[in-house]
mmCIF file with all atom_site columns, C-alpha atoms in Angstrom:
data_model
loop_
_atom_site.group_PDB
_atom_site.id
_atom_site.type_symbol
_atom_site.label_atom_id
_atom_site.label_alt_id
_atom_site.label_comp_id
_atom_site.label_asym_id
_atom_site.label_entity_id
_atom_site.label_seq_id
_atom_site.pdbx_PDB_ins_code
_atom_site.Cartn_x
_atom_site.Cartn_y
_atom_site.Cartn_z
_atom_site.occupancy
_atom_site.B_iso_or_equiv
_atom_site.pdbx_formal_charge
_atom_site.auth_seq_id
_atom_site.auth_comp_id
_atom_site.auth_asym_id
_atom_site.auth_atom_id
_atom_site.pdbx_PDB_model_num
ATOM 1   C CA . MET A 1 1   ? 0.008   -0.022 0.034   1.00 0.00 ? 884  MET A CA 1
ATOM 2   C CA . THR A 1 2   ? 1.333   3.407  -0.912  1.00 0.00 ? 885  THR A CA 1
ATOM 3   C CA . ALA A 1 3   ? 2.014   5.749  1.947   1.00 0.00 ? 886  ALA A CA 1
ATOM 4   C CA . TYR A 1 4   ? 1.167   9.426  1.253   1.00 0.00 ? 887  TYR A CA 1
ATOM 5   C CA . LEU A 1 5   ? 2.322   12.466 3.221   1.00 0.00 ? 888  LEU A CA 1
ATOM 6   C CA . PHE A 1 6   ? -1.253  13.700 3.342   1.00 0.00 ? 889  PHE A CA 1
ATOM 7   C CA . THR A 1 7   ? -4.648  12.256 2.431   1.00 0.00 ? 890  THR A CA 1
ATOM 8   C CA . PRO A 1 8   ? -5.203  12.501 -1.335  1.00 0.00 ? 891  PRO A CA 1
ATOM 9   C CA . PRO A 1 9   ? -8.411  14.223 -2.517  1.00 0.00 ? 892  PRO A CA 1
ATOM 10  C CA . GLU A 1 10  ? -11.446 12.112 -3.102  1.00 0.00 ? 893  GLU A CA 1
ATOM 11  C CA . ILE A 1 11  ? -12.200 11.091 -6.679  1.00 0.00 ? 894  ILE A CA 1
ATOM 12  C CA . ALA A 1 12  ? -14.699 13.586 -8.180  1.00 0.00 ? 895  ALA A CA 1
ATOM 13  C CA . SER A 1 13  ? -17.808 11.803 -9.322  1.00 0.00 ? 896  SER A CA 1
ATOM 14  C CA . LEU A 1 14  ? -21.380 12.314 -10.407 1.00 0.00 ? 897  LEU A CA 1
ATOM 15  C CA . SER A 1 15  ? -24.547 10.224 -9.915  1.00 0.00 ? 898  SER A CA 1
ATOM 16  C CA . VAL A 1 16  ? -25.813 8.272  -12.927 1.00 0.00 ? 899  VAL A CA 1
ATOM 17  C CA . ARG A 1 17  ? -29.495 7.937  -13.686 1.00 0.00 ? 900  ARG A CA 1
ATOM 18  C CA . GLY A 1 18  ? -30.839 4.413  -13.265 1.00 0.00 ? 901  GLY A CA 1
ATOM 19  C CA . THR A 1 19  ? -27.915 2.989  -11.355 1.00 0.00 ? 902  THR A CA 1
ATOM 20  C CA . SER A 1 20  ? -26.141 3.204  -7.968  1.00 0.00 ? 903  SER A CA 1
ATOM 21  C CA . GLN A 1 21  ? -22.790 3.295  -9.715  1.00 0.00 ? 904  GLN A CA 1
ATOM 22  C CA . ARG A 1 22  ? -21.128 6.679  -10.096 1.00 0.00 ? 905  ARG A CA 1
ATOM 23  C CA . PHE A 1 23  ? -19.384 8.376  -13.021 1.00 0.00 ? 906  PHE A CA 1
ATOM 24  C CA . ALA A 1 24  ? -15.764 9.012  -11.903 1.00 0.00 ? 907  ALA A CA 1
ATOM 25  C CA . VAL A 1 25  ? -14.668 12.317 -13.445 1.00 0.00 ? 908  VAL A CA 1
ATOM 26  C CA . ASN A 1 26  ? -11.233 12.338 -15.110 1.00 0.00 ? 909  ASN A CA 1
ATOM 27  C CA . ARG A 1 27  ? -11.010 15.716 -16.838 1.00 0.00 ? 910  ARG A CA 1
ATOM 28  C CA . ILE A 1 28  ? -13.269 18.681 -17.635 1.00 0.00 ? 911  ILE A CA 1
ATOM 29  C CA . PHE A 1 29  ? -12.854 20.282 -21.044 1.00 0.00 ? 912  PHE A CA 1
ATOM 30  C CA . CYS A 1 30  ? -14.847 23.414 -21.948 1.00 0.00 ? 913  CYS A CA 1
ATOM 31  C CA . VAL A 1 31  ? -15.472 24.833 -25.462 1.00 0.00 ? 914  VAL A CA 1
ATOM 32  C CA . GLY A 1 32  ? -15.062 28.563 -25.748 1.00 0.00 ? 915  GLY A CA 1
ATOM 33  C CA . ARG A 1 33  ? -17.476 30.774 -27.708 1.00 0.00 ? 916  ARG A CA 1
ATOM 34  C CA . ASN A 1 34  ? -19.518 28.036 -29.344 1.00 0.00 ? 917  ASN A CA 1
ATOM 35  C CA . TYR A 1 35  ? -22.743 29.960 -30.097 1.00 0.00 ? 918  TYR A CA 1
ATOM 36  C CA . HIS A 1 36  ? -22.604 32.923 -32.440 1.00 0.00 ? 919  HIS A CA 1
ATOM 37  C CA . ALA A 1 37  ? -24.979 35.105 -30.356 1.00 0.00 ? 920  ALA A CA 1
ATOM 38  C CA . HIS A 1 38  ? -22.871 34.522 -27.225 1.00 0.00 ? 921  HIS A CA 1
ATOM 39  C CA . ALA A 1 39  ? -19.659 35.243 -29.104 1.00 0.00 ? 922  ALA A CA 1
ATOM 40  C CA . ALA A 1 40  ? -21.203 38.529 -30.255 1.00 0.00 ? 923  ALA A CA 1
ATOM 41  C CA . GLU A 1 41  ? -22.287 39.502 -26.755 1.00 0.00 ? 924  GLU A CA 1
ATOM 42  C CA . MET A 1 42  ? -18.702 38.905 -25.632 1.00 0.00 ? 925  MET A CA 1
ATOM 43  C CA . GLY A 1 43  ? -17.471 41.173 -28.320 1.00 0.00 ? 926  GLY A CA 1
ATOM 44  C CA . ARG A 1 44  ? -15.648 38.413 -30.272 1.00 0.00 ? 927  ARG A CA 1
ATOM 45  C CA . SER A 1 45  ? -17.375 37.108 -33.366 1.00 0.00 ? 928  SER A CA 1
ATOM 46  C CA . VAL A 1 46  ? -16.499 33.638 -34.677 1.00 0.00 ? 929  VAL A CA 1
ATOM 47  C CA . ASP A 1 47  ? -15.868 32.797 -38.395 1.00 0.00 ? 930  ASP A CA 1
ATOM 48  C CA . LYS A 1 48  ? -15.782 29.013 -38.426 1.00 0.00 ? 931  LYS A CA 1
ATOM 49  C CA . SER A 1 49  ? -14.139 28.978 -41.865 1.00 0.00 ? 932  SER A CA 1
ATOM 50  C CA . VAL A 1 50  ? -10.956 30.402 -40.411 1.00 0.00 ? 933  VAL A CA 1
ATOM 51  C CA . ASP A 1 51  ? -11.233 30.159 -36.636 1.00 0.00 ? 934  ASP A CA 1
ATOM 52  C CA . PRO A 1 52  ? -10.591 26.791 -35.087 1.00 0.00 ? 935  PRO A CA 1
ATOM 53  C CA . ALA A 1 53  ? -12.496 25.647 -31.996 1.00 0.00 ? 936  ALA A CA 1
ATOM 54  C CA . PHE A 1 54  ? -10.617 26.467 -28.724 1.00 0.00 ? 937  PHE A CA 1
ATOM 55  C CA . TYR A 1 55  ? -10.820 25.043 -25.262 1.00 0.00 ? 938  TYR A CA 1
ATOM 56  C CA . PHE A 1 56  ? -10.024 25.636 -21.615 1.00 0.00 ? 939  PHE A CA 1
ATOM 57  C CA . THR A 1 57  ? -10.109 23.180 -18.719 1.00 0.00 ? 940  THR A CA 1
ATOM 58  C CA . LYS A 1 58  ? -11.440 23.063 -15.223 1.00 0.00 ? 941  LYS A CA 1
ATOM 59  C CA . SER A 1 59  ? -9.905  20.690 -12.647 1.00 0.00 ? 942  SER A CA 1
ATOM 60  C CA . PRO A 1 60  ? -12.136 17.830 -11.352 1.00 0.00 ? 943  PRO A CA 1
ATOM 61  C CA . GLN A 1 61  ? -11.943 19.411 -7.914  1.00 0.00 ? 944  GLN A CA 1
ATOM 62  C CA . THR A 1 62  ? -14.150 22.303 -9.212  1.00 0.00 ? 945  THR A CA 1
ATOM 63  C CA . LEU A 1 63  ? -17.048 19.912 -9.644  1.00 0.00 ? 946  LEU A CA 1
ATOM 64  C CA . VAL A 1 64  ? -20.294 20.529 -7.691  1.00 0.00 ? 947  VAL A CA 1
ATOM 65  C CA . PRO A 1 65  ? -23.491 18.462 -8.035  1.00 0.00 ? 948  PRO A CA 1
ATOM 66  C CA . SER A 1 66  ? -26.754 20.128 -9.068  1.00 0.00 ? 949  SER A CA 1
ATOM 67  C CA . GLY A 1 67  ? -28.845 21.319 -6.050  1.00 0.00 ? 950  GLY A CA 1
ATOM 68  C CA . ALA A 1 68  ? -25.916 22.706 -4.070  1.00 0.00 ? 951  ALA A CA 1
ATOM 69  C CA . THR A 1 69  ? -25.390 26.055 -2.501  1.00 0.00 ? 952  THR A CA 1
ATOM 70  C CA . VAL A 1 70  ? -21.995 27.598 -3.333  1.00 0.00 ? 953  VAL A CA 1
ATOM 71  C CA . PRO A 1 71  ? -20.489 30.714 -1.720  1.00 0.00 ? 954  PRO A CA 1
ATOM 72  C CA . TYR A 1 72  ? -20.030 33.831 -3.830  1.00 0.00 ? 955  TYR A CA 1
ATOM 73  C CA . PRO A 1 73  ? -16.400 33.401 -4.847  1.00 0.00 ? 956  PRO A CA 1
ATOM 74  C CA . PRO A 1 74  ? -13.483 35.631 -3.831  1.00 0.00 ? 957  PRO A CA 1
ATOM 75  C CA . GLY A 1 75  ? -11.731 38.107 -6.071  1.00 0.00 ? 958  GLY A CA 1
ATOM 76  C CA . THR A 1 76  ? -14.676 39.049 -8.317  1.00 0.00 ? 959  THR A CA 1
ATOM 77  C CA . GLN A 1 77  ? -17.411 41.656 -8.596  1.00 0.00 ? 960  GLN A CA 1
ATOM 78  C CA . ASN A 1 78  ? -19.001 40.099 -11.651 1.00 0.00 ? 961  ASN A CA 1
ATOM 79  C CA . TYR A 1 79  ? -19.892 36.431 -11.138 1.00 0.00 ? 962  TYR A CA 1
ATOM 80  C CA . HIS A 1 80  ? -21.637 34.964 -14.210 1.00 0.00 ? 963  HIS A CA 1
ATOM 81  C CA . TYR A 1 81  ? -23.677 31.867 -15.060 1.00 0.00 ? 964  TYR A CA 1
ATOM 82  C CA . GLU A 1 82  ? -23.253 29.925 -18.361 1.00 0.00 ? 965  GLU A CA 1
ATOM 83  C CA . MET A 1 83  ? -25.770 27.095 -19.055 1.00 0.00 ? 966  MET A CA 1
ATOM 84  C CA . GLU A 1 84  ? -24.322 24.264 -21.152 1.00 0.00 ? 967  GLU A CA 1
ATOM 85  C CA . LEU A 1 85  ? -24.903 20.788 -22.552 1.00 0.00 ? 968  LEU A CA 1
ATOM 86  C CA . VAL A 1 86  ? -22.322 18.433 -21.126 1.00 0.00 ? 969  VAL A CA 1
ATOM 87  C CA . VAL A 1 87  ? -21.018 15.341 -22.966 1.00 0.00 ? 970  VAL A CA 1
ATOM 88  C CA . ALA A 1 88  ? -19.891 12.424 -20.827 1.00 0.00 ? 971  ALA A CA 1
ATOM 89  C CA . ILE A 1 89  ? -17.192 10.308 -22.495 1.00 0.00 ? 972  ILE A CA 1
ATOM 90  C CA . GLY A 1 90  ? -17.354 6.566  -21.691 1.00 0.00 ? 973  GLY A CA 1
ATOM 91  C CA . SER A 1 91  ? -14.370 5.035  -23.562 1.00 0.00 ? 974  SER A CA 1
ATOM 92  C CA . ALA A 1 92  ? -10.977 5.840  -24.927 1.00 0.00 ? 975  ALA A CA 1
ATOM 93  C CA . GLY A 1 93  ? -10.613 7.617  -28.236 1.00 0.00 ? 976  GLY A CA 1
ATOM 94  C CA . PHE A 1 94  ? -7.728  9.227  -30.133 1.00 0.00 ? 977  PHE A CA 1
ATOM 95  C CA . ARG A 1 95  ? -7.744  10.853 -33.583 1.00 0.00 ? 978  ARG A CA 1
ATOM 96  C CA . LEU A 1 96  ? -11.355 10.056 -34.106 1.00 0.00 ? 979  LEU A CA 1
ATOM 97  C CA . SER A 1 97  ? -13.182 11.066 -37.249 1.00 0.00 ? 980  SER A CA 1
ATOM 98  C CA . GLN A 1 98  ? -16.495 12.770 -36.939 1.00 0.00 ? 981  GLN A CA 1
ATOM 99  C CA . GLU A 1 99  ? -18.135 9.547  -38.137 1.00 0.00 ? 982  GLU A CA 1
ATOM 100 C CA . GLN A 1 100 ? -16.504 7.659  -35.206 1.00 0.00 ? 983  GLN A CA 1
ATOM 101 C CA . ALA A 1 101 ? -17.246 10.310 -32.568 1.00 0.00 ? 984  ALA A CA 1
ATOM 102 C CA . HIS A 1 102 ? -20.438 8.610  -31.312 1.00 0.00 ? 985  HIS A CA 1
ATOM 103 C CA . GLN A 1 103 ? -18.403 5.535  -30.286 1.00 0.00 ? 986  GLN A CA 1
ATOM 104 C CA . VAL A 1 104 ? -17.056 7.235  -27.142 1.00 0.00 ? 987  VAL A CA 1
ATOM 105 C CA . ILE A 1 105 ? -20.290 8.923  -25.931 1.00 0.00 ? 988  ILE A CA 1
ATOM 106 C CA . TYR A 1 106 ? -21.593 7.443  -22.716 1.00 0.00 ? 989  TYR A CA 1
ATOM 107 C CA . GLY A 1 107 ? -24.258 10.070 -22.037 1.00 0.00 ? 990  GLY A CA 1
ATOM 108 C CA . TYR A 1 108 ? -25.090 13.663 -21.312 1.00 0.00 ? 991  TYR A CA 1
ATOM 109 C CA . ALA A 1 109 ? -25.769 16.080 -18.472 1.00 0.00 ? 992  ALA A CA 1
ATOM 110 C CA . SER A 1 110 ? -26.777 19.663 -17.898 1.00 0.00 ? 993  SER A CA 1
ATOM 111 C CA . GLY A 1 111 ? -23.999 22.011 -16.656 1.00 0.00 ? 994  GLY A CA 1
ATOM 112 C CA . LEU A 1 112 ? -23.229 25.441 -15.396 1.00 0.00 ? 995  LEU A CA 1
ATOM 113 C CA . ASP A 1 113 ? -19.803 26.880 -16.167 1.00 0.00 ? 996  ASP A CA 1
ATOM 114 C CA . MET A 1 114 ? -19.624 29.516 -13.508 1.00 0.00 ? 997  MET A CA 1
ATOM 115 C CA . THR A 1 115 ? -17.255 32.357 -14.384 1.00 0.00 ? 998  THR A CA 1
ATOM 116 C CA . ARG A 1 116 ? -15.530 35.249 -12.696 1.00 0.00 ? 999  ARG A CA 1
ATOM 117 C CA . ARG A 1 117 ? -16.181 37.439 -15.740 1.00 0.00 ? 1000 ARG A CA 1
ATOM 118 C CA . ASP A 1 118 ? -14.194 40.444 -14.647 1.00 0.00 ? 1001 ASP A CA 1
ATOM 119 C CA . LEU A 1 119 ? -11.084 38.325 -14.153 1.00 0.00 ? 1002 LEU A CA 1
ATOM 120 C CA . GLN A 1 120 ? -11.653 36.463 -17.427 1.00 0.00 ? 1003 GLN A CA 1
ATOM 121 C CA . LEU A 1 121 ? -12.033 39.544 -19.486 1.00 0.00 ? 1004 LEU A CA 1
ATOM 122 C CA . PHE A 1 122 ? -8.969  41.180 -17.863 1.00 0.00 ? 1005 PHE A CA 1
ATOM 123 C CA . ALA A 1 123 ? -6.867  38.093 -18.698 1.00 0.00 ? 1006 ALA A CA 1
ATOM 124 C CA . ARG A 1 124 ? -8.326  37.939 -22.185 1.00 0.00 ? 1007 ARG A CA 1
ATOM 125 C CA . ASP A 1 125 ? -7.558  41.524 -22.992 1.00 0.00 ? 1008 ASP A CA 1
ATOM 126 C CA . LYS A 1 126 ? -4.009  41.110 -21.668 1.00 0.00 ? 1009 LYS A CA 1
ATOM 127 C CA . GLY A 1 127 ? -3.461  37.944 -23.682 1.00 0.00 ? 1010 GLY A CA 1
ATOM 128 C CA . ARG A 1 128 ? -3.173  35.867 -20.509 1.00 0.00 ? 1011 ARG A CA 1
ATOM 129 C CA . PRO A 1 129 ? -4.683  32.466 -19.595 1.00 0.00 ? 1012 PRO A CA 1
ATOM 130 C CA . TRP A 1 130 ? -8.193  32.368 -18.304 1.00 0.00 ? 1013 TRP A CA 1
ATOM 131 C CA . ASP A 1 131 ? -7.524  30.229 -15.263 1.00 0.00 ? 1014 ASP A CA 1
ATOM 132 C CA . LEU A 1 132 ? -8.503  32.766 -12.563 1.00 0.00 ? 1015 LEU A CA 1
ATOM 133 C CA . GLY A 1 133 ? -11.746 33.481 -14.345 1.00 0.00 ? 1016 GLY A CA 1
ATOM 134 C CA . LYS A 1 134 ? -12.713 29.945 -15.108 1.00 0.00 ? 1017 LYS A CA 1
ATOM 135 C CA . ASP A 1 135 ? -10.806 27.311 -13.132 1.00 0.00 ? 1018 ASP A CA 1
ATOM 136 C CA . PHE A 1 136 ? -11.683 28.057 -9.551  1.00 0.00 ? 1019 PHE A CA 1
ATOM 137 C CA . GLU A 1 137 ? -13.341 26.267 -6.668  1.00 0.00 ? 1020 GLU A CA 1
ATOM 138 C CA . GLN A 1 138 ? -16.954 25.140 -7.085  1.00 0.00 ? 1021 GLN A CA 1
ATOM 139 C CA . SER A 1 139 ? -17.173 26.538 -10.606 1.00 0.00 ? 1022 SER A CA 1
ATOM 140 C CA . ALA A 1 140 ? -18.236 23.451 -12.578 1.00 0.00 ? 1023 ALA A CA 1
ATOM 141 C CA . ILE A 1 141 ? -21.853 22.541 -11.655 1.00 0.00 ? 1024 ILE A CA 1
ATOM 142 C CA . CYS A 1 142 ? -23.283 19.424 -13.159 1.00 0.00 ? 1025 CYS A CA 1
ATOM 143 C CA . SER A 1 143 ? -26.476 17.415 -13.045 1.00 0.00 ? 1026 SER A CA 1
ATOM 144 C CA . GLU A 1 144 ? -26.639 13.653 -12.886 1.00 0.00 ? 1027 GLU A CA 1
ATOM 145 C CA . ILE A 1 145 ? -25.287 11.811 -15.933 1.00 0.00 ? 1028 ILE A CA 1
ATOM 146 C CA . VAL A 1 146 ? -27.947 10.453 -18.195 1.00 0.00 ? 1029 VAL A CA 1
ATOM 147 C CA . PRO A 1 147 ? -26.739 7.339  -20.092 1.00 0.00 ? 1030 PRO A CA 1
ATOM 148 C CA . MET A 1 148 ? -27.261 7.589  -23.902 1.00 0.00 ? 1031 MET A CA 1
ATOM 149 C CA . PRO A 1 149 ? -24.510 5.356  -25.253 1.00 0.00 ? 1032 PRO A CA 1
ATOM 150 C CA . GLY A 1 150 ? -23.659 6.249  -28.835 1.00 0.00 ? 1033 GLY A CA 1
ATOM 151 C CA . VAL A 1 151 ? -26.421 8.843  -29.156 1.00 0.00 ? 1034 VAL A CA 1
ATOM 152 C CA . VAL A 1 152 ? -25.398 12.130 -30.843 1.00 0.00 ? 1035 VAL A CA 1
ATOM 153 C CA . LEU A 1 153 ? -27.684 14.961 -29.725 1.00 0.00 ? 1036 LEU A CA 1
ATOM 154 C CA . GLU A 1 154 ? -28.268 17.419 -32.547 1.00 0.00 ? 1037 GLU A CA 1
ATOM 155 C CA . GLN A 1 155 ? -31.295 19.355 -31.356 1.00 0.00 ? 1038 GLN A CA 1
ATOM 156 C CA . ALA A 1 156 ? -32.585 20.093 -27.891 1.00 0.00 ? 1039 ALA A CA 1
ATOM 157 C CA . GLY A 1 157 ? -33.779 23.201 -26.121 1.00 0.00 ? 1040 GLY A CA 1
ATOM 158 C CA . ILE A 1 158 ? -31.463 24.693 -23.541 1.00 0.00 ? 1041 ILE A CA 1
ATOM 159 C CA . ALA A 1 159 ? -32.747 27.259 -21.048 1.00 0.00 ? 1042 ALA A CA 1
ATOM 160 C CA . MET A 1 160 ? -31.930 28.839 -17.741 1.00 0.00 ? 1043 MET A CA 1
ATOM 161 C CA . GLU A 1 161 ? -33.656 31.069 -15.164 1.00 0.00 ? 1044 GLU A CA 1
ATOM 162 C CA . VAL A 1 162 ? -32.475 33.240 -12.271 1.00 0.00 ? 1045 VAL A CA 1
ATOM 163 C CA . ASN A 1 163 ? -35.102 33.540 -9.558  1.00 0.00 ? 1046 ASN A CA 1
ATOM 164 C CA . GLY A 1 164 ? -37.677 32.258 -12.014 1.00 0.00 ? 1047 GLY A CA 1
ATOM 165 C CA . VAL A 1 165 ? -36.907 34.794 -14.732 1.00 0.00 ? 1048 VAL A CA 1
ATOM 166 C CA . THR A 1 166 ? -35.677 33.360 -18.040 1.00 0.00 ? 1049 THR A CA 1
ATOM 167 C CA . ARG A 1 167 ? -32.175 34.547 -18.887 1.00 0.00 ? 1050 ARG A CA 1
ATOM 168 C CA . GLN A 1 168 ? -31.006 32.012 -21.471 1.00 0.00 ? 1051 GLN A CA 1
ATOM 169 C CA . ASN A 1 169 ? -33.224 30.228 -24.036 1.00 0.00 ? 1052 ASN A CA 1
ATOM 170 C CA . SER A 1 170 ? -31.797 28.605 -27.131 1.00 0.00 ? 1053 SER A CA 1
ATOM 171 C CA . ASN A 1 171 ? -31.246 25.219 -28.861 1.00 0.00 ? 1054 ASN A CA 1
ATOM 172 C CA . ILE A 1 172 ? -28.138 23.140 -29.178 1.00 0.00 ? 1055 ILE A CA 1
ATOM 173 C CA . ASP A 1 173 ? -28.668 23.071 -32.952 1.00 0.00 ? 1056 ASP A CA 1
ATOM 174 C CA . LYS A 1 174 ? -27.110 26.550 -32.848 1.00 0.00 ? 1057 LYS A CA 1
ATOM 175 C CA . LEU A 1 175 ? -23.738 25.179 -31.660 1.00 0.00 ? 1058 LEU A CA 1
ATOM 176 C CA . ILE A 1 176 ? -21.000 26.389 -33.937 1.00 0.00 ? 1059 ILE A CA 1
ATOM 177 C CA . TRP A 1 177 ? -19.079 23.178 -33.551 1.00 0.00 ? 1060 TRP A CA 1
ATOM 178 C CA . ASN A 1 178 ? -21.536 20.352 -32.919 1.00 0.00 ? 1061 ASN A CA 1
ATOM 179 C CA . VAL A 1 179 ? -21.046 17.284 -30.698 1.00 0.00 ? 1062 VAL A CA 1
ATOM 180 C CA . ARG A 1 180 ? -19.376 15.206 -33.417 1.00 0.00 ? 1063 ARG A CA 1
ATOM 181 C CA . GLU A 1 181 ? -17.075 17.981 -34.406 1.00 0.00 ? 1064 GLU A CA 1
ATOM 182 C CA . ILE A 1 182 ? -16.057 18.763 -30.800 1.00 0.00 ? 1065 ILE A CA 1
ATOM 183 C CA . ILE A 1 183 ? -15.191 15.183 -30.028 1.00 0.00 ? 1066 ILE A CA 1
ATOM 184 C CA . ALA A 1 184 ? -13.264 14.610 -33.179 1.00 0.00 ? 1067 ALA A CA 1
ATOM 185 C CA . ASP A 1 185 ? -11.347 17.804 -32.842 1.00 0.00 ? 1068 ASP A CA 1
ATOM 186 C CA . LEU A 1 186 ? -10.446 17.362 -29.131 1.00 0.00 ? 1069 LEU A CA 1
ATOM 187 C CA . SER A 1 187 ? -9.279  13.829 -29.892 1.00 0.00 ? 1070 SER A CA 1
ATOM 188 C CA . ARG A 1 188 ? -6.633  15.295 -32.205 1.00 0.00 ? 1071 ARG A CA 1
ATOM 189 C CA . PHE A 1 189 ? -4.914  16.832 -29.221 1.00 0.00 ? 1072 PHE A CA 1
ATOM 190 C CA . TYR A 1 190 ? -5.819  14.532 -26.344 1.00 0.00 ? 1073 TYR A CA 1
ATOM 191 C CA . HIS A 1 191 ? -6.288  10.847 -25.767 1.00 0.00 ? 1074 HIS A CA 1
ATOM 192 C CA . LEU A 1 192 ? -9.932  11.060 -24.608 1.00 0.00 ? 1075 LEU A CA 1
ATOM 193 C CA . GLN A 1 193 ? -10.614 8.745  -21.688 1.00 0.00 ? 1076 GLN A CA 1
ATOM 194 C CA . ALA A 1 194 ? -13.666 7.350  -19.882 1.00 0.00 ? 1077 ALA A CA 1
ATOM 195 C CA . GLY A 1 195 ? -14.620 9.878  -17.302 1.00 0.00 ? 1078 GLY A CA 1
ATOM 196 C CA . ASP A 1 196 ? -13.890 12.996 -19.379 1.00 0.00 ? 1079 ASP A CA 1
ATOM 197 C CA . LEU A 1 197 ? -16.584 15.666 -19.473 1.00 0.00 ? 1080 LEU A CA 1
ATOM 198 C CA . ILE A 1 198 ? -16.995 18.198 -22.254 1.00 0.00 ? 1081 ILE A CA 1
ATOM 199 C CA . TYR A 1 199 ? -18.926 21.381 -21.533 1.00 0.00 ? 1082 TYR A CA 1
ATOM 200 C CA . THR A 1 200 ? -19.999 22.346 -25.075 1.00 0.00 ? 1083 THR A CA 1
ATOM 201 C CA . GLY A 1 201 ? -20.493 26.073 -24.669 1.00 0.00 ? 1084 GLY A CA 1
ATOM 202 C CA . THR A 1 202 ? -23.226 28.511 -23.683 1.00 0.00 ? 1085 THR A CA 1
ATOM 203 C CA . PRO A 1 203 ? -25.870 30.433 -25.667 1.00 0.00 ? 1086 PRO A CA 1
ATOM 204 C CA . GLU A 1 204 ? -26.450 34.199 -25.316 1.00 0.00 ? 1087 GLU A CA 1
ATOM 205 C CA . GLY A 1 205 ? -27.954 35.774 -22.247 1.00 0.00 ? 1088 GLY A CA 1
ATOM 206 C CA . VAL A 1 206 ? -25.143 35.300 -19.749 1.00 0.00 ? 1089 VAL A CA 1
ATOM 207 C CA . GLY A 1 207 ? -25.121 37.676 -16.794 1.00 0.00 ? 1090 GLY A CA 1
ATOM 208 C CA . ALA A 1 208 ? -24.223 38.279 -13.190 1.00 0.00 ? 1091 ALA A CA 1
ATOM 209 C CA . VAL A 1 209 ? -25.699 36.701 -10.051 1.00 0.00 ? 1092 VAL A CA 1
ATOM 210 C CA . VAL A 1 210 ? -25.477 37.804 -6.413  1.00 0.00 ? 1093 VAL A CA 1
ATOM 211 C CA . PRO A 1 211 ? -25.815 36.073 -3.061  1.00 0.00 ? 1094 PRO A CA 1
ATOM 212 C CA . GLY A 1 212 ? -29.347 34.736 -2.556  1.00 0.00 ? 1095 GLY A CA 1
ATOM 213 C CA . ASP A 1 213 ? -30.004 34.132 -6.243  1.00 0.00 ? 1096 ASP A CA 1
ATOM 214 C CA . ARG A 1 214 ? -31.380 30.820 -7.306  1.00 0.00 ? 1097 ARG A CA 1
ATOM 215 C CA . ILE A 1 215 ? -30.416 29.379 -10.737 1.00 0.00 ? 1098 ILE A CA 1
ATOM 216 C CA . THR A 1 216 ? -32.491 26.689 -12.478 1.00 0.00 ? 1099 THR A CA 1
ATOM 217 C CA . GLY A 1 217 ? -31.978 25.248 -15.971 1.00 0.00 ? 1100 GLY A CA 1
ATOM 218 C CA . ARG A 1 218 ? -32.322 22.341 -18.207 1.00 0.00 ? 1101 ARG A CA 1
ATOM 219 C CA . VAL A 1 219 ? -31.365 20.688 -21.539 1.00 0.00 ? 1102 VAL A CA 1
ATOM 220 C CA . GLU A 1 220 ? -34.501 19.258 -23.050 1.00 0.00 ? 1103 GLU A CA 1
ATOM 221 C CA . GLY A 1 221 ? -34.533 15.434 -22.890 1.00 0.00 ? 1104 GLY A CA 1
ATOM 222 C CA . VAL A 1 222 ? -31.480 15.379 -20.642 1.00 0.00 ? 1105 VAL A CA 1
ATOM 223 C CA . ALA A 1 223 ? -31.651 16.786 -17.136 1.00 0.00 ? 1106 ALA A CA 1
ATOM 224 C CA . GLU A 1 224 ? -32.616 19.675 -14.886 1.00 0.00 ? 1107 GLU A CA 1
ATOM 225 C CA . ILE A 1 225 ? -29.968 21.666 -12.926 1.00 0.00 ? 1108 ILE A CA 1
ATOM 226 C CA . ALA A 1 226 ? -30.189 23.998 -9.918  1.00 0.00 ? 1109 ALA A CA 1
ATOM 227 C CA . LEU A 1 227 ? -27.781 26.138 -7.934  1.00 0.00 ? 1110 LEU A CA 1
ATOM 228 C CA . THR A 1 228 ? -28.144 28.602 -5.074  1.00 0.00 ? 1111 THR A CA 1
ATOM 229 C CA . ILE A 1 229 ? -25.551 31.404 -4.610  1.00 0.00 ? 1112 ILE A CA 1
ATOM 230 C CA . GLY A 1 230 ? -24.625 31.779 -0.919  1.00 0.00 ? 1113 GLY A CA 1
ATOM 231 C CA . PRO A 1 231 ? -22.849 34.612 0.911   1.00 0.00 ? 1114 PRO A CA 1
ATOM 232 C CA . ALA A 1 232 ? -19.230 35.326 0.225   1.00 0.00 ? 1115 ALA A CA 1
ATOM 233 C CA . GLU A 1 233 ? -16.850 33.526 2.555   1.00 0.00 ? 1116 GLU A CA 1
#
């Protein structure tokens, strides 16, 4: 038995609909600016003919299950929600074609990519990494995983409310890079593994939340998600 200097962190995992087994999370990939209307509201239009997809990551330790209350995070005055479809990878894949992409899909979830927007935009405008704005504690909210092995979702409503007021309302058929394209492209750079999650991007309507706000959202045919914003620590 290996002796560690300190207790290693627990394996991040999510519940899976229909089973007591849990989905152990390996890595969290996020697609940046993957809806035209959201790219426009961020002041950065996307021309798919010349712009490749781009990604950032969140550590598994940022993962929080739906229904939780999280504290308003430190270092920001502009804490944003981003409602997203999440793809759960169930097997290894490397250099996949788009036609092969479905082979590694285990299922889907609804996710919130919580963002310290002021820190992200400061880093973006300085040409620096987005880590402080994106990869921070309790910033990756995710519903249960819904098994759909080999299913490629091409159309589903995606919506989100804050305190019952609709803020985001779109459809995943508006993704710039669709599920097949994302998986195939990511697999050019990474050996995708069972347990990887891919947050596919958010539609327009992102905005700030404050302590006491209640977020609810859903991807049609997948899952509901909820989050309460607590006081700052």
